[in-house]
Amino acid sequence: MLAAGQPLNPAIAPSSTYRAGGEWTYGRDGNSGWRSFEEAIGALESGTAVAFSTGIAAAAAVLSTVPVGGVVVAPSIAYHGVVGLMHQLQQRGQVTLRTVDFTSVDQVRDAASGAAMVWVESPTNPMIDVVDLPFVVKCGRDVGAAIVVDSTLATPLLQQPLNLDVDYVLHSATKYIGGHSDLLLGLVACSDSESVDALRAYRHDVGSTPGALEVFLALRGLRTLPVRLARSQQTAQVLSERLEAHPAVSWVSYPGLASHPHHDLARRQMSGFGAMVAFETVGDWTQAEAFAAGLELIVHGTSLGGVETLIERRARYEGDAAQGVPPTLLRMSVGLEHVEDLWSDLESGLSRLLREQQG
């Protein structure tokens, strides 16, 4: 409880140096802003959170715990930045990478044999599949592997993987937690104190420390996450249903749709379906690209989780194309605009596309 006269918001601590004899001695050790942010996320995830400069820095910290040459089982289609990092580590002999379709129980079970770490996204990026996390945990536990869940698209509000006996939960706080497209930040939550110490030591020694302003902004964004996510999720449901019914759309992936292959799993495992929608349009990739670029209200750009609705054709990136992401797949992060304004923008673009198809 705040005492009289105390500020409502935690102070930004833009200092690299501290007077000797206190809790911190140098900016790389920590500050009050880090602590406030990490305590808030740790409470939401039922564990202890460690913040990093970016989501990739957080991923690198977790991968650093794999024994040299150890097997990492990872998704065959996932966020290409993390997959690219894993391939770099494999080329240097630091890990051995096995990629599988995590929606296939047989592939997961077979690949887990001899693994040091099982790394999964749920929901997945950019396909928006949902993975059976309790099954993955069982497979990992059976072979003594550490289990990592990238829960960025779910946020701590829709699932808490530590409660399923996962070892590490990863978030790109750049996305929904920050929520305003104005910061870069990553975090890892875990329950084991030795793992927390190892992550903090890695952060200190490698220098992947978050900025004082970034953690302040992320904590501010976290305060509005429940209302932002509720609005975006509600809108995503409406838009996905309308997209599914439109003749210019050939496929839609949103866990809230009854047609989604993992709809029932999402209902059991999550407390909501999220605000990410993937869909494919009719025609070729050039037409899909032109459709995305031609939208007016919806921003043609990368990233996700902000207040603005974003869309992009993911296979325009070499990393996603190499993983087998369909050429016409469009990933849409639904923001806070009025649902009818968003649909008007989408429907206008889809109608133009359909007219082009019909000659």
Short mmCIF file of C-alpha atoms in Angstrom, two decimals, residues 9-345:
data_model
loop_
_atom_site.label_atom_id
_atom_site.label_comp_id
_atom_site.label_asym_id
_atom_site.label_seq_id
_atom_site.Cartn_x
_atom_site.Cartn_y
_atom_site.Cartn_z
CA ASN A 9 4.07 5.21 -10.71
CA PRO A 10 7.50 3.71 -10.01
CA ALA A 11 10.34 6.07 -10.75
CA ILE A 12 12.48 5.75 -13.85
CA ALA A 13 16.07 5.12 -12.78
CA PRO A 14 18.30 6.40 -15.62
CA SER A 15 21.59 5.81 -13.84
CA SER A 16 24.55 3.61 -14.64
CA THR A 17 26.25 4.20 -11.27
CA TYR A 18 25.23 3.95 -7.61
CA ARG A 19 26.84 5.07 -4.39
CA ALA A 20 28.59 2.10 -2.78
CA GLY A 21 26.96 0.16 0.04
CA GLY A 22 23.42 -0.19 -1.37
CA GLU A 23 21.46 -2.86 -3.18
CA TRP A 24 23.04 -2.15 -6.58
CA THR A 25 26.51 -1.01 -7.58
CA TYR A 26 26.25 -0.65 -11.36
CA GLY A 27 23.49 -0.30 -13.93
CA ARG A 28 24.02 -3.82 -15.27
CA ASP A 29 23.16 -5.24 -11.84
CA GLY A 30 19.60 -3.93 -11.69
CA ASN A 31 17.39 -1.05 -10.64
CA SER A 32 14.04 -0.39 -9.02
CA GLY A 33 12.28 -0.27 -12.40
CA TRP A 34 13.42 -3.76 -13.35
CA ARG A 35 12.29 -5.05 -9.99
CA SER A 36 8.79 -3.54 -10.25
CA PHE A 37 8.26 -4.95 -13.74
CA GLU A 38 9.66 -8.39 -12.92
CA GLU A 39 7.57 -8.66 -9.77
CA ALA A 40 4.39 -7.89 -11.70
CA ILE A 41 5.09 -10.45 -14.44
CA GLY A 42 6.25 -13.04 -11.91
CA ALA A 43 2.97 -12.71 -10.04
CA LEU A 44 0.98 -13.22 -13.26
CA GLU A 45 3.04 -16.25 -14.30
CA SER A 46 3.20 -17.81 -10.81
CA GLY A 47 7.00 -17.72 -10.87
CA THR A 48 9.97 -15.38 -11.03
CA ALA A 49 10.52 -13.19 -14.09
CA VAL A 50 13.82 -11.98 -15.54
CA ALA A 51 13.72 -9.11 -18.05
CA PHE A 52 16.01 -8.78 -21.07
CA SER A 53 16.73 -6.15 -23.69
CA THR A 54 14.70 -7.97 -26.40
CA GLY A 55 12.73 -11.14 -26.95
CA ILE A 56 15.66 -12.60 -28.90
CA ALA A 57 17.98 -11.82 -25.99
CA ALA A 58 15.59 -13.69 -23.69
CA ALA A 59 15.57 -16.66 -26.09
CA ALA A 60 19.37 -16.66 -26.25
CA ALA A 61 19.54 -16.73 -22.46
CA VAL A 62 17.32 -19.82 -22.28
CA LEU A 63 19.26 -21.57 -25.06
CA SER A 64 22.49 -20.87 -23.19
CA THR A 65 21.38 -23.40 -20.57
CA VAL A 66 21.53 -26.28 -23.09
CA PRO A 67 24.67 -28.45 -22.70
CA VAL A 68 27.09 -28.11 -25.63
CA GLY A 69 25.80 -30.22 -28.49
CA GLY A 70 22.53 -30.96 -26.69
CA VAL A 71 19.42 -31.71 -28.73
CA VAL A 72 16.80 -28.96 -28.94
CA VAL A 73 13.40 -29.99 -30.30
CA ALA A 74 11.74 -26.98 -31.91
CA PRO A 75 8.73 -26.25 -34.14
CA SER A 76 9.12 -26.72 -37.89
CA ILE A 77 7.24 -23.43 -38.35
CA ALA A 78 7.79 -20.78 -35.69
CA TYR A 79 8.97 -17.22 -35.23
CA HIS A 80 11.84 -17.04 -37.69
CA GLY A 81 14.04 -14.89 -35.45
CA VAL A 82 14.30 -17.61 -32.81
CA VAL A 83 14.57 -20.38 -35.40
CA GLY A 84 17.38 -18.46 -37.09
CA LEU A 85 19.19 -18.16 -33.76
CA MET A 86 18.86 -21.90 -33.21
CA HIS A 87 20.33 -22.61 -36.65
CA GLN A 88 23.28 -20.32 -35.90
CA LEU A 89 23.93 -22.17 -32.65
CA GLN A 90 23.75 -25.48 -34.51
CA GLN A 91 26.25 -24.30 -37.11
CA ARG A 92 28.67 -23.49 -34.28
CA GLY A 93 28.16 -26.90 -32.71
CA GLN A 94 26.47 -25.53 -29.61
CA VAL A 95 23.15 -27.34 -30.10
CA THR A 96 21.70 -30.08 -32.27
CA LEU A 97 18.38 -29.01 -33.72
CA ARG A 98 15.37 -31.23 -34.45
CA THR A 99 12.33 -29.55 -35.95
CA VAL A 100 8.88 -31.14 -35.81
CA ASP A 101 5.21 -30.34 -36.27
CA PHE A 102 4.06 -29.88 -32.68
CA THR A 103 0.46 -30.54 -33.66
CA SER A 104 1.50 -34.16 -34.40
CA VAL A 105 1.71 -36.19 -31.18
CA ASP A 106 3.73 -38.91 -32.90
CA GLN A 107 6.36 -36.47 -34.15
CA VAL A 108 6.71 -34.84 -30.75
CA ARG A 109 7.00 -38.16 -28.93
CA ASP A 110 9.62 -39.50 -31.34
CA ALA A 111 11.68 -36.31 -31.45
CA ALA A 112 11.79 -35.92 -27.67
CA SER A 113 13.95 -39.03 -27.26
CA GLY A 114 17.40 -37.93 -26.07
CA ALA A 115 16.49 -34.22 -26.09
CA ALA A 116 17.98 -31.70 -23.69
CA MET A 117 15.29 -29.10 -24.36
CA VAL A 118 11.82 -29.07 -25.93
CA TRP A 119 10.88 -25.62 -27.25
CA VAL A 120 7.30 -24.90 -28.24
CA GLU A 121 5.12 -21.95 -29.21
CA SER A 122 1.41 -21.88 -28.41
CA PRO A 123 -0.40 -20.30 -30.12
CA THR A 124 2.13 -20.63 -32.90
CA ASN A 125 3.53 -17.85 -35.03
CA PRO A 126 2.43 -17.30 -37.78
CA MET A 127 0.08 -20.27 -38.30
CA ILE A 128 -1.94 -19.64 -35.10
CA ASP A 129 -2.10 -23.32 -34.17
CA VAL A 130 -2.58 -24.40 -30.56
CA VAL A 131 -0.30 -27.06 -29.08
CA ASP A 132 -1.30 -29.60 -26.44
CA LEU A 133 1.00 -28.36 -23.68
CA PRO A 134 0.29 -31.09 -21.09
CA PHE A 135 1.25 -33.70 -23.69
CA VAL A 136 4.46 -31.84 -24.55
CA VAL A 137 5.29 -31.61 -20.86
CA LYS A 138 4.81 -35.35 -20.44
CA CYS A 139 7.06 -36.09 -23.42
CA GLY A 140 9.74 -33.78 -22.05
CA ARG A 141 9.52 -35.12 -18.51
CA ASP A 142 9.75 -38.72 -19.72
CA VAL A 143 13.22 -38.01 -21.15
CA GLY A 144 14.41 -35.44 -18.61
CA ALA A 145 14.34 -32.51 -21.05
CA ALA A 146 13.80 -28.88 -20.08
CA ILE A 147 10.55 -27.50 -21.49
CA VAL A 148 10.20 -23.99 -22.88
CA VAL A 149 6.93 -22.35 -23.94
CA ASP A 150 6.94 -19.16 -25.96
CA SER A 151 3.66 -17.72 -24.73
CA THR A 152 3.93 -14.33 -26.44
CA LEU A 153 0.69 -14.66 -28.41
CA ALA A 154 -1.27 -15.85 -25.38
CA THR A 155 0.15 -13.36 -22.85
CA PRO A 156 0.14 -14.24 -19.15
CA LEU A 157 -3.60 -13.57 -19.09
CA LEU A 158 -4.69 -16.43 -21.37
CA GLN A 159 -2.39 -19.19 -20.13
CA GLN A 160 0.20 -19.76 -17.39
CA PRO A 161 2.44 -22.61 -18.55
CA LEU A 162 4.44 -22.77 -15.31
CA ASN A 163 1.30 -24.18 -13.71
CA LEU A 164 1.58 -27.07 -16.21
CA ASP A 165 5.12 -27.92 -14.96
CA VAL A 166 6.92 -26.07 -17.76
CA ASP A 167 10.49 -24.95 -16.95
CA TYR A 168 10.68 -21.65 -18.83
CA VAL A 169 8.01 -19.30 -20.17
CA LEU A 170 9.22 -16.82 -22.78
CA HIS A 171 7.59 -13.54 -23.80
CA SER A 172 8.51 -10.86 -26.26
CA ALA A 173 7.29 -8.01 -24.07
CA THR A 174 7.68 -5.82 -27.15
CA LYS A 175 4.31 -7.19 -28.19
CA TYR A 176 1.14 -7.39 -26.05
CA ILE A 177 2.73 -6.63 -22.69
CA GLY A 178 4.19 -3.31 -23.84
CA GLY A 179 1.26 -2.95 -26.18
CA HIS A 180 2.03 0.38 -27.83
CA SER A 181 4.73 -0.40 -30.43
CA ASP A 182 7.21 1.84 -28.62
CA LEU A 183 9.71 -0.47 -26.94
CA LEU A 184 11.89 -3.58 -27.31
CA LEU A 185 11.90 -5.96 -24.34
CA GLY A 186 11.95 -9.66 -23.55
CA LEU A 187 11.39 -11.73 -20.45
CA VAL A 188 11.61 -15.25 -19.11
CA ALA A 189 9.61 -16.63 -16.18
CA CYS A 190 10.53 -19.78 -14.30
CA SER A 191 9.97 -21.44 -10.92
CA ASP A 192 13.37 -22.93 -10.15
CA SER A 193 15.69 -20.61 -8.18
CA GLU A 194 18.85 -22.02 -9.79
CA SER A 195 17.42 -21.32 -13.25
CA VAL A 196 16.60 -17.76 -12.20
CA ASP A 197 20.15 -17.25 -10.95
CA ALA A 198 21.58 -18.63 -14.21
CA LEU A 199 19.40 -16.32 -16.31
CA ARG A 200 20.38 -13.29 -14.25
CA ALA A 201 24.05 -14.20 -14.49
CA TYR A 202 23.77 -14.58 -18.28
CA ARG A 203 22.01 -11.22 -18.56
CA HIS A 204 24.73 -9.55 -16.49
CA ASP A 205 27.69 -11.18 -18.20
CA VAL A 206 26.45 -10.86 -21.79
CA GLY A 207 25.02 -7.40 -21.25
CA SER A 208 21.50 -8.09 -22.54
CA THR A 209 20.01 -5.75 -19.96
CA PRO A 210 16.77 -3.81 -20.45
CA GLY A 211 16.70 -0.04 -20.45
CA ALA A 212 15.19 1.92 -17.57
CA LEU A 213 12.67 3.65 -19.85
CA GLU A 214 11.68 0.39 -21.56
CA VAL A 215 10.72 -1.38 -18.33
CA PHE A 216 8.78 1.69 -17.21
CA LEU A 217 6.81 1.71 -20.48
CA ALA A 218 6.26 -2.06 -20.34
CA LEU A 219 4.90 -1.86 -16.81
CA ARG A 220 2.60 0.94 -17.90
CA GLY A 221 1.43 -1.18 -20.82
CA LEU A 222 0.89 -4.19 -18.58
CA ARG A 223 -1.62 -2.21 -16.54
CA THR A 224 -3.95 -1.90 -19.54
CA LEU A 225 -3.33 -5.38 -20.96
CA PRO A 226 -6.63 -6.87 -19.66
CA VAL A 227 -8.83 -4.25 -21.32
CA ARG A 228 -6.75 -4.09 -24.50
CA LEU A 229 -6.71 -7.84 -24.92
CA ALA A 230 -10.44 -8.17 -24.21
CA ARG A 231 -11.30 -5.60 -26.89
CA SER A 232 -8.87 -7.00 -29.48
CA GLN A 233 -9.97 -10.56 -28.83
CA GLN A 234 -13.64 -9.71 -29.24
CA THR A 235 -12.92 -7.95 -32.53
CA ALA A 236 -10.73 -10.82 -33.76
CA GLN A 237 -13.62 -13.24 -33.30
CA VAL A 238 -15.95 -11.10 -35.41
CA LEU A 239 -13.40 -10.48 -38.16
CA SER A 240 -12.37 -14.14 -38.39
CA GLU A 241 -15.99 -15.23 -38.78
CA ARG A 242 -16.55 -12.68 -41.56
CA LEU A 243 -13.27 -13.57 -43.27
CA GLU A 244 -14.20 -17.25 -43.23
CA ALA A 245 -17.43 -16.46 -45.06
CA HIS A 246 -15.86 -14.21 -47.73
CA PRO A 247 -15.35 -15.72 -51.21
CA ALA A 248 -11.94 -14.03 -51.59
CA VAL A 249 -10.59 -15.88 -48.55
CA SER A 250 -9.56 -19.52 -48.93
CA TRP A 251 -8.51 -20.33 -45.34
CA VAL A 252 -8.70 -18.76 -41.87
CA SER A 253 -6.88 -19.75 -38.70
CA TYR A 254 -8.28 -18.41 -35.45
CA PRO A 255 -8.75 -20.67 -32.41
CA GLY A 256 -12.11 -19.09 -31.64
CA LEU A 257 -13.61 -20.52 -34.82
CA ALA A 258 -15.42 -23.85 -34.45
CA SER A 259 -13.72 -24.87 -37.71
CA HIS A 260 -10.23 -24.43 -36.23
CA PRO A 261 -8.66 -27.90 -35.77
CA HIS A 262 -7.57 -27.01 -32.21
CA HIS A 263 -10.69 -25.14 -31.12
CA ASP A 264 -11.60 -27.62 -28.38
CA LEU A 265 -8.01 -27.77 -27.14
CA ALA A 266 -7.87 -23.98 -26.94
CA ARG A 267 -11.10 -23.94 -24.93
CA ARG A 268 -9.59 -26.39 -22.42
CA GLN A 269 -6.10 -24.94 -22.24
CA MET A 270 -6.62 -21.19 -22.54
CA SER A 271 -8.92 -18.64 -20.96
CA GLY A 272 -9.44 -16.90 -24.32
CA PHE A 273 -8.57 -17.24 -27.99
CA GLY A 274 -6.26 -14.26 -28.40
CA ALA A 275 -6.19 -11.53 -31.01
CA MET A 276 -4.06 -13.02 -33.79
CA VAL A 277 -5.70 -14.14 -37.05
CA ALA A 278 -4.02 -15.81 -40.01
CA PHE A 279 -5.73 -16.17 -43.37
CA GLU A 280 -5.02 -16.87 -47.02
CA THR A 281 -6.54 -15.05 -49.93
CA VAL A 282 -7.38 -16.38 -53.37
CA GLY A 283 -4.89 -15.71 -56.12
CA ASP A 284 -1.10 -15.69 -55.95
CA TRP A 285 1.37 -14.14 -53.53
CA THR A 286 1.68 -10.92 -55.52
CA GLN A 287 -2.04 -10.33 -55.14
CA ALA A 288 -1.90 -11.13 -51.42
CA GLU A 289 0.96 -8.67 -51.03
CA ALA A 290 -0.95 -6.00 -52.97
CA PHE A 291 -4.04 -6.62 -50.83
CA ALA A 292 -2.07 -6.03 -47.61
CA ALA A 293 -0.31 -2.97 -48.99
CA GLY A 294 -3.59 -1.51 -50.28
CA LEU A 295 -5.40 -1.42 -46.96
CA GLU A 296 -5.92 2.05 -45.52
CA LEU A 297 -6.83 1.77 -41.83
CA ILE A 298 -4.97 -1.49 -41.19
CA VAL A 299 -1.22 -0.90 -41.17
CA HIS A 300 0.92 -2.96 -43.53
CA GLY A 301 3.83 -3.71 -41.22
CA THR A 302 5.54 -6.27 -39.04
CA SER A 303 5.24 -7.03 -35.31
CA LEU A 304 2.04 -7.56 -33.32
CA GLY A 305 0.24 -6.83 -30.08
CA GLY A 306 -0.09 -3.06 -30.41
CA VAL A 307 -3.14 -0.82 -30.26
CA GLU A 308 -3.12 -0.56 -34.06
CA THR A 309 -4.15 -3.43 -36.34
CA LEU A 310 -1.20 -4.75 -38.35
CA ILE A 311 -1.09 -7.11 -41.31
CA GLU A 312 1.67 -8.62 -43.41
CA ARG A 313 2.39 -11.50 -45.77
CA ARG A 314 4.80 -13.55 -43.69
CA ALA A 315 6.45 -15.45 -46.56
CA ARG A 316 7.91 -12.14 -47.75
CA TYR A 317 10.62 -12.95 -45.18
CA GLU A 318 13.19 -15.51 -46.23
CA GLY A 319 13.09 -17.19 -42.81
CA ASP A 320 9.34 -17.80 -42.94
CA ALA A 321 9.40 -18.88 -46.58
CA ALA A 322 12.16 -21.40 -45.82
CA GLN A 323 10.04 -22.92 -43.07
CA GLY A 324 7.18 -23.54 -45.47
CA VAL A 325 4.82 -20.73 -44.56
CA PRO A 326 2.25 -20.55 -47.40
CA PRO A 327 3.05 -17.77 -49.92
CA THR A 328 -0.34 -16.09 -49.55
CA LEU A 329 -0.64 -16.37 -45.76
CA LEU A 330 -1.43 -13.06 -44.10
CA ARG A 331 -0.91 -12.62 -40.36
CA MET A 332 -3.12 -10.00 -38.76
CA SER A 333 -2.69 -8.58 -35.27
CA VAL A 334 -6.06 -7.12 -34.33
CA GLY A 335 -5.89 -3.81 -32.50
CA LEU A 336 -8.35 -1.46 -30.83
CA GLU A 337 -10.05 0.23 -33.78
CA HIS A 338 -13.81 -0.12 -34.18
CA VAL A 339 -14.70 -3.52 -35.59
CA GLU A 340 -16.87 -2.08 -38.38
CA ASP A 341 -14.12 0.27 -39.52
CA LEU A 342 -11.69 -2.65 -39.69
CA TRP A 343 -14.15 -4.82 -41.57
CA SER A 344 -14.90 -2.03 -44.04
CA ASP A 345 -11.19 -1.81 -44.81
#
